[in-house]
Amino acid sequence: AQKITQTQPGMFVQEKEAVTLDCTYDTSDQSYGLFWYKQPSSGEMIFLIYQGSYDEQNATEGRYSLNFQKARKSANLVISASQLGDSAMYFCAMREKGGTYKYIFGTGTRLKVLA
Amino acid sequence: GAVVSQHPSWVICKSGTSVKIECRSLDFQATTMFWYRQFPKQSLMLMATSNEGSKATYEQGVEKDKFLINHASLTLSTLTVTSAHPEDSSFYICSARLGTGDFPRSTDTQYFGPGTRLTVL
């Protein structure tokens, strides 16, 4: 069965430093998609970055990059130059197989950026 | 681009009444939308998949008669909580699927609305 695991319930990082949020996944599919979302205290889920299983390059979007290690089945999110506004809950998700377009979500990591 | 709105952002109602929540994709068409429920400090729990022009597909354990979903157009899905009770109080959030590209490099990104906080007294 497909599964997403986020082992860090909470993380602290000093402002302007980089932080890595872990995500491992389990799937038997050859084609799959991995997503990261940010949920600030307001509740909205903000799409950050996408990595396709066939993408040879690690995805990057501004200060966000995805460290994709296919053999290890990991898709860690790296946030560079952390800002106070990065304090939020972060969810890793994988698109389910079977054409339903549903996502499997991890349990999330709460990031706190310290001034 | 890829903006999803949700209305209302919060609602307080009396037990036994019905509440309708709207989810709109503002700048793209979405044949598939999703409705989630989120309890405090927990991950999102998928309630149902809303397909334009057809019946919604509900997840196991979700009462379809209690949570009515209508996907009347390519930009609008509604969730109606019927005969609401205090245990239905929660944060409800919708998403709309935007698909681009061709298999196997296609992406199907879900863009989320801001959520609706429902409190049933």
PDB file of C-alpha atoms in Angstrom:
ATOM      1  CA  ALA A   1       0.000   0.000   0.000  1.00  0.00           C
ATOM      2  CA  GLN A   2       1.106   3.535  -0.657  1.00  0.00           C
ATOM      3  CA  LYS A   3       2.283   5.509   2.335  1.00  0.00           C
ATOM      4  CA  ILE A   4       3.836   8.859   3.236  1.00  0.00           C
ATOM      5  CA  THR A   5       5.923   9.246   6.387  1.00  0.00           C
ATOM      6  CA  GLN A   6       7.017  12.480   8.008  1.00  0.00           C
ATOM      7  CA  THR A   7       9.027  11.600  11.096  1.00  0.00           C
ATOM      8  CA  GLN A   8       9.588  15.117  12.448  1.00  0.00           C
ATOM      9  CA  PRO A   9       6.522  16.399  14.319  1.00  0.00           C
ATOM     10  CA  GLY A  10       8.287  19.688  15.043  1.00  0.00           C
ATOM     11  CA  MET A  11      11.395  21.560  13.949  1.00  0.00           C
ATOM     12  CA  PHE A  12      13.127  24.775  14.946  1.00  0.00           C
ATOM     13  CA  VAL A  13      15.405  26.795  12.717  1.00  0.00           C
ATOM     14  CA  GLN A  14      17.176  30.076  13.179  1.00  0.00           C
ATOM     15  CA  GLU A  15      16.172  32.885  10.846  1.00  0.00           C
ATOM     16  CA  LYS A  16      18.295  33.013   7.652  1.00  0.00           C
ATOM     17  CA  GLU A  17      19.464  29.428   8.049  1.00  0.00           C
ATOM     18  CA  ALA A  18      18.464  26.496   5.856  1.00  0.00           C
ATOM     19  CA  VAL A  19      16.256  23.661   7.084  1.00  0.00           C
ATOM     20  CA  THR A  20      15.389  20.238   5.727  1.00  0.00           C
ATOM     21  CA  LEU A  21      12.008  18.644   6.329  1.00  0.00           C
ATOM     22  CA  ASP A  22      11.975  14.890   5.847  1.00  0.00           C
ATOM     23  CA  CYS A  23       9.518  12.875   3.806  1.00  0.00           C
ATOM     24  CA  THR A  24       9.718   9.232   2.824  1.00  0.00           C
ATOM     25  CA  TYR A  25       7.224   7.386   0.715  1.00  0.00           C
ATOM     26  CA  ASP A  26       6.312   3.885  -0.254  1.00  0.00           C
ATOM     27  CA  THR A  27       4.840   2.905  -3.579  1.00  0.00           C
ATOM     28  CA  SER A  28       5.160   0.157  -6.155  1.00  0.00           C
ATOM     29  CA  ASP A  29       4.242   2.480  -9.011  1.00  0.00           C
ATOM     30  CA  GLN A  30       6.787   3.606 -11.576  1.00  0.00           C
ATOM     31  CA  SER A  31       4.936   6.860 -12.233  1.00  0.00           C
ATOM     32  CA  TYR A  32       4.000   9.017  -9.267  1.00  0.00           C
ATOM     33  CA  GLY A  33       3.987  12.593  -8.100  1.00  0.00           C
ATOM     34  CA  LEU A  34       5.149  14.128  -4.837  1.00  0.00           C
ATOM     35  CA  PHE A  35       3.980  17.448  -3.450  1.00  0.00           C
ATOM     36  CA  TRP A  36       4.759  19.754  -0.566  1.00  0.00           C
ATOM     37  CA  TYR A  37       2.236  22.128   0.966  1.00  0.00           C
ATOM     38  CA  LYS A  38       2.531  24.811   3.610  1.00  0.00           C
ATOM     39  CA  GLN A  39      -0.302  25.459   6.045  1.00  0.00           C
ATOM     40  CA  PRO A  40       0.084  28.634   8.103  1.00  0.00           C
ATOM     41  CA  SER A  41      -2.077  29.297  11.130  1.00  0.00           C
ATOM     42  CA  SER A  42      -4.743  30.821   8.869  1.00  0.00           C
ATOM     43  CA  GLY A  43      -5.473  27.297   7.612  1.00  0.00           C
ATOM     44  CA  GLU A  44      -5.002  27.677   3.891  1.00  0.00           C
ATOM     45  CA  MET A  45      -2.971  24.954   2.182  1.00  0.00           C
ATOM     46  CA  ILE A  46      -0.391  26.594  -0.059  1.00  0.00           C
ATOM     47  CA  PHE A  47       1.196  24.549  -2.833  1.00  0.00           C
ATOM     48  CA  LEU A  48       4.976  24.846  -2.711  1.00  0.00           C
ATOM     49  CA  ILE A  49       6.639  22.374  -5.026  1.00  0.00           C
ATOM     50  CA  TYR A  50       6.105  19.273  -7.156  1.00  0.00           C
ATOM     51  CA  GLN A  51       8.425  16.425  -8.091  1.00  0.00           C
ATOM     52  CA  GLY A  52       7.512  13.832 -10.684  1.00  0.00           C
ATOM     53  CA  SER A  53       9.031  10.395 -10.514  1.00  0.00           C
ATOM     54  CA  TYR A  54      10.352  10.747 -14.055  1.00  0.00           C
ATOM     55  CA  ASP A  55      11.950  14.128 -13.412  1.00  0.00           C
ATOM     56  CA  GLU A  56      15.705  13.770 -13.534  1.00  0.00           C
ATOM     57  CA  GLN A  57      16.383  17.099 -11.887  1.00  0.00           C
ATOM     58  CA  ASN A  58      15.435  18.024  -8.353  1.00  0.00           C
ATOM     59  CA  ALA A  59      12.569  20.488  -8.360  1.00  0.00           C
ATOM     60  CA  THR A  60      13.232  24.058  -7.223  1.00  0.00           C
ATOM     61  CA  GLU A  61      10.890  26.986  -6.622  1.00  0.00           C
ATOM     62  CA  GLY A  62      12.571  30.061  -5.259  1.00  0.00           C
ATOM     63  CA  ARG A  63      13.804  29.285  -1.741  1.00  0.00           C
ATOM     64  CA  TYR A  64      12.241  25.826  -1.860  1.00  0.00           C
ATOM     65  CA  SER A  65      13.993  22.823  -3.310  1.00  0.00           C
ATOM     66  CA  LEU A  66      13.189  19.164  -3.195  1.00  0.00           C
ATOM     67  CA  ASN A  67      15.968  16.687  -2.463  1.00  0.00           C
ATOM     68  CA  PHE A  68      14.605  13.731  -4.409  1.00  0.00           C
ATOM     69  CA  GLN A  69      16.346  10.418  -3.814  1.00  0.00           C
ATOM     70  CA  LYS A  70      14.378   7.851  -5.746  1.00  0.00           C
ATOM     71  CA  ALA A  71      16.307   4.792  -4.628  1.00  0.00           C
ATOM     72  CA  ARG A  72      15.809   5.768  -0.986  1.00  0.00           C
ATOM     73  CA  LYS A  73      12.205   6.794  -1.654  1.00  0.00           C
ATOM     74  CA  SER A  74      12.722  10.134  -0.016  1.00  0.00           C
ATOM     75  CA  ALA A  75      11.552  13.602  -1.057  1.00  0.00           C
ATOM     76  CA  ASN A  76      12.867  16.036   1.502  1.00  0.00           C
ATOM     77  CA  LEU A  77      11.961  19.714   1.348  1.00  0.00           C
ATOM     78  CA  VAL A  78      14.804  22.171   1.759  1.00  0.00           C
ATOM     79  CA  ILE A  79      13.994  25.756   2.681  1.00  0.00           C
ATOM     80  CA  SER A  80      16.929  28.086   2.280  1.00  0.00           C
ATOM     81  CA  ALA A  81      17.377  31.392   4.103  1.00  0.00           C
ATOM     82  CA  SER A  82      14.474  30.803   6.481  1.00  0.00           C
ATOM     83  CA  GLN A  83      12.155  33.704   7.232  1.00  0.00           C
ATOM     84  CA  LEU A  84       9.824  34.267  10.154  1.00  0.00           C
ATOM     85  CA  GLY A  85       6.916  33.863   7.744  1.00  0.00           C
ATOM     86  CA  ASP A  86       8.013  30.304   7.035  1.00  0.00           C
ATOM     87  CA  SER A  87       6.700  29.258  10.462  1.00  0.00           C
ATOM     88  CA  ALA A  88       3.859  26.904   9.585  1.00  0.00           C
ATOM     89  CA  MET A  89       2.812  23.297   9.244  1.00  0.00           C
ATOM     90  CA  TYR A  90       4.297  21.503   6.244  1.00  0.00           C
ATOM     91  CA  PHE A  91       2.696  18.485   4.591  1.00  0.00           C
ATOM     92  CA  CYS A  92       4.217  16.057   2.140  1.00  0.00           C
ATOM     93  CA  ALA A  93       1.771  14.319  -0.192  1.00  0.00           C
ATOM     94  CA  MET A  94       1.788  11.709  -2.920  1.00  0.00           C
ATOM     95  CA  ARG A  95      -0.727  11.252  -5.647  1.00  0.00           C
ATOM     96  CA  GLU A  96      -2.491   7.916  -5.325  1.00  0.00           C
ATOM     97  CA  LYS A  97      -2.291   5.454  -8.155  1.00  0.00           C
ATOM     98  CA  GLY A  98      -5.314   4.309 -10.061  1.00  0.00           C
ATOM     99  CA  GLY A  99      -6.367   7.512 -11.751  1.00  0.00           C
ATOM    100  CA  THR A 100      -8.420   8.882  -8.870  1.00  0.00           C
ATOM    101  CA  TYR A 101      -6.119  11.901  -8.465  1.00  0.00           C
ATOM    102  CA  LYS A 102      -6.438  11.550  -4.698  1.00  0.00           C
ATOM    103  CA  TYR A 103      -3.523  12.413  -2.467  1.00  0.00           C
ATOM    104  CA  ILE A 104      -2.040  10.563   0.446  1.00  0.00           C
ATOM    105  CA  PHE A 105      -0.843  13.059   3.045  1.00  0.00           C
ATOM    106  CA  GLY A 106       1.806  12.729   5.678  1.00  0.00           C
ATOM    107  CA  THR A 107       1.154  13.723   9.269  1.00  0.00           C
ATOM    108  CA  GLY A 108       2.969  17.012   8.838  1.00  0.00           C
ATOM    109  CA  THR A 109       5.917  18.837  10.392  1.00  0.00           C
ATOM    110  CA  ARG A 110       5.475  22.026  12.367  1.00  0.00           C
ATOM    111  CA  LEU A 111       8.298  24.434  11.626  1.00  0.00           C
ATOM    112  CA  LYS A 112       9.109  27.334  13.894  1.00  0.00           C
ATOM    113  CA  VAL A 113      11.566  29.958  12.686  1.00  0.00           C
ATOM    114  CA  LEU A 114      13.365  31.765  15.492  1.00  0.00           C
ATOM    115  CA  ALA A 115      14.422  35.405  15.300  1.00  0.00           C
TER     116      ALA A 115
ATOM    117  CA  GLY B   1      -2.950  31.633 -11.284  1.00  0.00           C
ATOM    118  CA  ALA B   2      -4.695  28.547  -9.875  1.00  0.00           C
ATOM    119  CA  VAL B   3      -6.778  30.338  -7.280  1.00  0.00           C
ATOM    120  CA  VAL B   4      -9.511  28.581  -5.356  1.00  0.00           C
ATOM    121  CA  SER B   5     -12.001  30.437  -3.226  1.00  0.00           C
ATOM    122  CA  GLN B   6     -14.210  29.066  -0.502  1.00  0.00           C
ATOM    123  CA  HIS B   7     -17.242  30.668   1.069  1.00  0.00           C
ATOM    124  CA  PRO B   8     -18.020  31.260   3.843  1.00  0.00           C
ATOM    125  CA  SER B   9     -14.717  31.391   5.669  1.00  0.00           C
ATOM    126  CA  TRP B  10     -16.481  30.722   8.944  1.00  0.00           C
ATOM    127  CA  VAL B  11     -20.010  29.914  10.011  1.00  0.00           C
ATOM    128  CA  ILE B  12     -21.809  29.382  13.301  1.00  0.00           C
ATOM    129  CA  CYS B  13     -25.128  27.584  13.218  1.00  0.00           C
ATOM    130  CA  LYS B  14     -27.618  25.952  15.533  1.00  0.00           C
ATOM    131  CA  SER B  15     -27.862  22.209  15.897  1.00  0.00           C
ATOM    132  CA  GLY B  16     -30.261  20.703  13.365  1.00  0.00           C
ATOM    133  CA  THR B  17     -29.784  23.299  10.655  1.00  0.00           C
ATOM    134  CA  SER B  18     -28.058  22.808   7.309  1.00  0.00           C
ATOM    135  CA  VAL B  19     -25.003  24.671   6.119  1.00  0.00           C
ATOM    136  CA  LYS B  20     -23.778  25.042   2.542  1.00  0.00           C
ATOM    137  CA  ILE B  21     -20.122  25.666   1.708  1.00  0.00           C
ATOM    138  CA  GLU B  22     -19.068  26.752  -1.764  1.00  0.00           C
ATOM    139  CA  CYS B  23     -15.765  26.009  -3.463  1.00  0.00           C
ATOM    140  CA  ARG B  24     -14.858  27.815  -6.666  1.00  0.00           C
ATOM    141  CA  SER B  25     -11.881  27.602  -8.987  1.00  0.00           C
ATOM    142  CA  LEU B  26     -11.480  31.208 -10.108  1.00  0.00           C
ATOM    143  CA  ASP B  27      -9.082  31.026 -13.012  1.00  0.00           C
ATOM    144  CA  PHE B  28      -9.198  27.443 -14.218  1.00  0.00           C
ATOM    145  CA  GLN B  29     -11.704  24.702 -14.847  1.00  0.00           C
ATOM    146  CA  ALA B  30     -11.690  21.728 -12.538  1.00  0.00           C
ATOM    147  CA  THR B  31     -13.408  18.501 -13.452  1.00  0.00           C
ATOM    148  CA  THR B  32     -12.364  17.129 -10.094  1.00  0.00           C
ATOM    149  CA  MET B  33     -12.595  18.776  -6.714  1.00  0.00           C
ATOM    150  CA  PHE B  34     -12.012  17.307  -3.283  1.00  0.00           C
ATOM    151  CA  TRP B  35     -13.485  17.961   0.133  1.00  0.00           C
ATOM    152  CA  TYR B  36     -11.425  17.468   3.264  1.00  0.00           C
ATOM    153  CA  ARG B  37     -12.004  17.764   6.954  1.00  0.00           C
ATOM    154  CA  GLN B  38      -9.247  18.688   9.353  1.00  0.00           C
ATOM    155  CA  PHE B  39      -9.235  18.316  13.115  1.00  0.00           C
ATOM    156  CA  PRO B  40      -6.903  20.478  15.229  1.00  0.00           C
ATOM    157  CA  LYS B  41      -3.243  19.541  14.933  1.00  0.00           C
ATOM    158  CA  GLN B  42      -4.009  16.726  12.512  1.00  0.00           C
ATOM    159  CA  SER B  43      -3.543  16.067   8.851  1.00  0.00           C
ATOM    160  CA  LEU B  44      -6.264  16.420   6.253  1.00  0.00           C
ATOM    161  CA  MET B  45      -8.881  13.709   6.044  1.00  0.00           C
ATOM    162  CA  LEU B  46     -10.395  13.226   2.613  1.00  0.00           C
ATOM    163  CA  MET B  47     -14.182  13.114   2.742  1.00  0.00           C
ATOM    164  CA  ALA B  48     -15.121  12.825  -0.899  1.00  0.00           C
ATOM    165  CA  THR B  49     -14.144  13.365  -4.499  1.00  0.00           C
ATOM    166  CA  SER B  50     -16.444  15.665  -6.407  1.00  0.00           C
ATOM    167  CA  ASN B  51     -16.704  15.050 -10.152  1.00  0.00           C
ATOM    168  CA  GLU B  52     -18.364  17.543 -12.472  1.00  0.00           C
ATOM    169  CA  GLY B  53     -21.581  16.173 -13.866  1.00  0.00           C
ATOM    170  CA  SER B  54     -21.618  12.992 -11.831  1.00  0.00           C
ATOM    171  CA  LYS B  55     -22.121  11.740  -8.314  1.00  0.00           C
ATOM    172  CA  ALA B  56     -19.480  12.320  -5.713  1.00  0.00           C
ATOM    173  CA  THR B  57     -17.352   9.452  -4.503  1.00  0.00           C
ATOM    174  CA  TYR B  58     -17.304   9.261  -0.717  1.00  0.00           C
ATOM    175  CA  GLU B  59     -14.557   7.827   1.436  1.00  0.00           C
ATOM    176  CA  GLN B  60     -15.312   4.958   3.729  1.00  0.00           C
ATOM    177  CA  GLY B  61     -17.083   6.065   6.876  1.00  0.00           C
ATOM    178  CA  VAL B  62     -18.368   9.365   5.464  1.00  0.00           C
ATOM    179  CA  GLU B  63     -22.155   9.623   5.490  1.00  0.00           C
ATOM    180  CA  LYS B  64     -23.258  10.652   2.022  1.00  0.00           C
ATOM    181  CA  ASP B  65     -26.701  11.666   3.213  1.00  0.00           C
ATOM    182  CA  LYS B  66     -25.220  13.976   5.790  1.00  0.00           C
ATOM    183  CA  PHE B  67     -22.549  15.550   3.603  1.00  0.00           C
ATOM    184  CA  LEU B  68     -24.200  16.341   0.287  1.00  0.00           C
ATOM    185  CA  ILE B  69     -21.873  17.266  -2.536  1.00  0.00           C
ATOM    186  CA  ASN B  70     -22.882  18.858  -5.809  1.00  0.00           C
ATOM    187  CA  HIS B  71     -20.442  19.671  -8.616  1.00  0.00           C
ATOM    188  CA  ALA B  72     -22.740  21.595 -10.925  1.00  0.00           C
ATOM    189  CA  SER B  73     -20.146  23.252 -13.119  1.00  0.00           C
ATOM    190  CA  LEU B  74     -16.469  23.104 -13.954  1.00  0.00           C
ATOM    191  CA  THR B  75     -15.772  25.866 -11.463  1.00  0.00           C
ATOM    192  CA  LEU B  76     -18.132  25.201  -8.572  1.00  0.00           C
ATOM    193  CA  SER B  77     -18.586  22.444  -6.034  1.00  0.00           C
ATOM    194  CA  THR B  78     -20.740  22.718  -2.930  1.00  0.00           C
ATOM    195  CA  LEU B  79     -20.767  20.786   0.309  1.00  0.00           C
ATOM    196  CA  THR B  80     -23.946  20.852   2.366  1.00  0.00           C
ATOM    197  CA  VAL B  81     -23.795  19.626   5.938  1.00  0.00           C
ATOM    198  CA  THR B  82     -27.353  18.553   6.665  1.00  0.00           C
ATOM    199  CA  SER B  83     -28.869  18.542  10.141  1.00  0.00           C
ATOM    200  CA  ALA B  84     -25.594  19.673  11.628  1.00  0.00           C
ATOM    201  CA  HIS B  85     -24.651  18.624  15.147  1.00  0.00           C
ATOM    202  CA  PRO B  86     -21.844  19.801  17.434  1.00  0.00           C
ATOM    203  CA  GLU B  87     -19.692  16.836  16.425  1.00  0.00           C
ATOM    204  CA  ASP B  88     -19.708  18.204  12.856  1.00  0.00           C
ATOM    205  CA  SER B  89     -17.836  21.266  14.052  1.00  0.00           C
ATOM    206  CA  SER B  90     -14.550  21.272  12.199  1.00  0.00           C
ATOM    207  CA  PHE B  91     -12.392  22.932   9.569  1.00  0.00           C
ATOM    208  CA  TYR B  92     -13.552  22.011   6.069  1.00  0.00           C
ATOM    209  CA  ILE B  93     -11.259  22.644   3.143  1.00  0.00           C
ATOM    210  CA  CYS B  94     -11.738  22.034  -0.553  1.00  0.00           C
ATOM    211  CA  SER B  95      -9.291  21.636  -3.379  1.00  0.00           C
ATOM    212  CA  ALA B  96      -9.511  21.717  -7.161  1.00  0.00           C
ATOM    213  CA  ARG B  97      -7.378  19.599  -9.442  1.00  0.00           C
ATOM    214  CA  LEU B  98      -5.368  21.243 -12.185  1.00  0.00           C
ATOM    215  CA  GLY B  99      -3.799  18.774 -14.573  1.00  0.00           C
ATOM    216  CA  THR B 100      -1.079  19.642 -17.035  1.00  0.00           C
ATOM    217  CA  GLY B 101       1.130  17.694 -19.382  1.00  0.00           C
ATOM    218  CA  ASP B 102       0.886  14.170 -20.679  1.00  0.00           C
ATOM    219  CA  PHE B 103       1.407  10.831 -18.980  1.00  0.00           C
ATOM    220  CA  PRO B 104       3.838   9.838 -17.540  1.00  0.00           C
ATOM    221  CA  ARG B 105       5.078  13.388 -16.935  1.00  0.00           C
ATOM    222  CA  SER B 106       1.681  14.834 -16.216  1.00  0.00           C
ATOM    223  CA  THR B 107       1.095  16.742 -13.043  1.00  0.00           C
ATOM    224  CA  ASP B 108      -2.182  16.827 -11.177  1.00  0.00           C
ATOM    225  CA  THR B 109      -1.783  19.496  -8.594  1.00  0.00           C
ATOM    226  CA  GLN B 110      -4.479  20.185  -6.080  1.00  0.00           C
ATOM    227  CA  TYR B 111      -4.988  23.848  -5.278  1.00  0.00           C
ATOM    228  CA  PHE B 112      -6.754  24.492  -2.028  1.00  0.00           C
ATOM    229  CA  GLY B 113      -9.298  26.991  -0.874  1.00  0.00           C
ATOM    230  CA  PRO B 114      -8.785  28.949   2.338  1.00  0.00           C
ATOM    231  CA  GLY B 115     -11.082  26.676   4.316  1.00  0.00           C
ATOM    232  CA  THR B 116     -14.314  27.074   6.261  1.00  0.00           C
ATOM    233  CA  ARG B 117     -14.491  26.842  10.009  1.00  0.00           C
ATOM    234  CA  LEU B 118     -17.856  25.419  11.037  1.00  0.00           C
ATOM    235  CA  THR B 119     -19.100  25.705  14.599  1.00  0.00           C
ATOM    236  CA  VAL B 120     -22.366  24.016  15.482  1.00  0.00           C
ATOM    237  CA  LEU B 121     -23.943  25.131  18.758  1.00  0.00           C
TER     238      LEU B 121
END
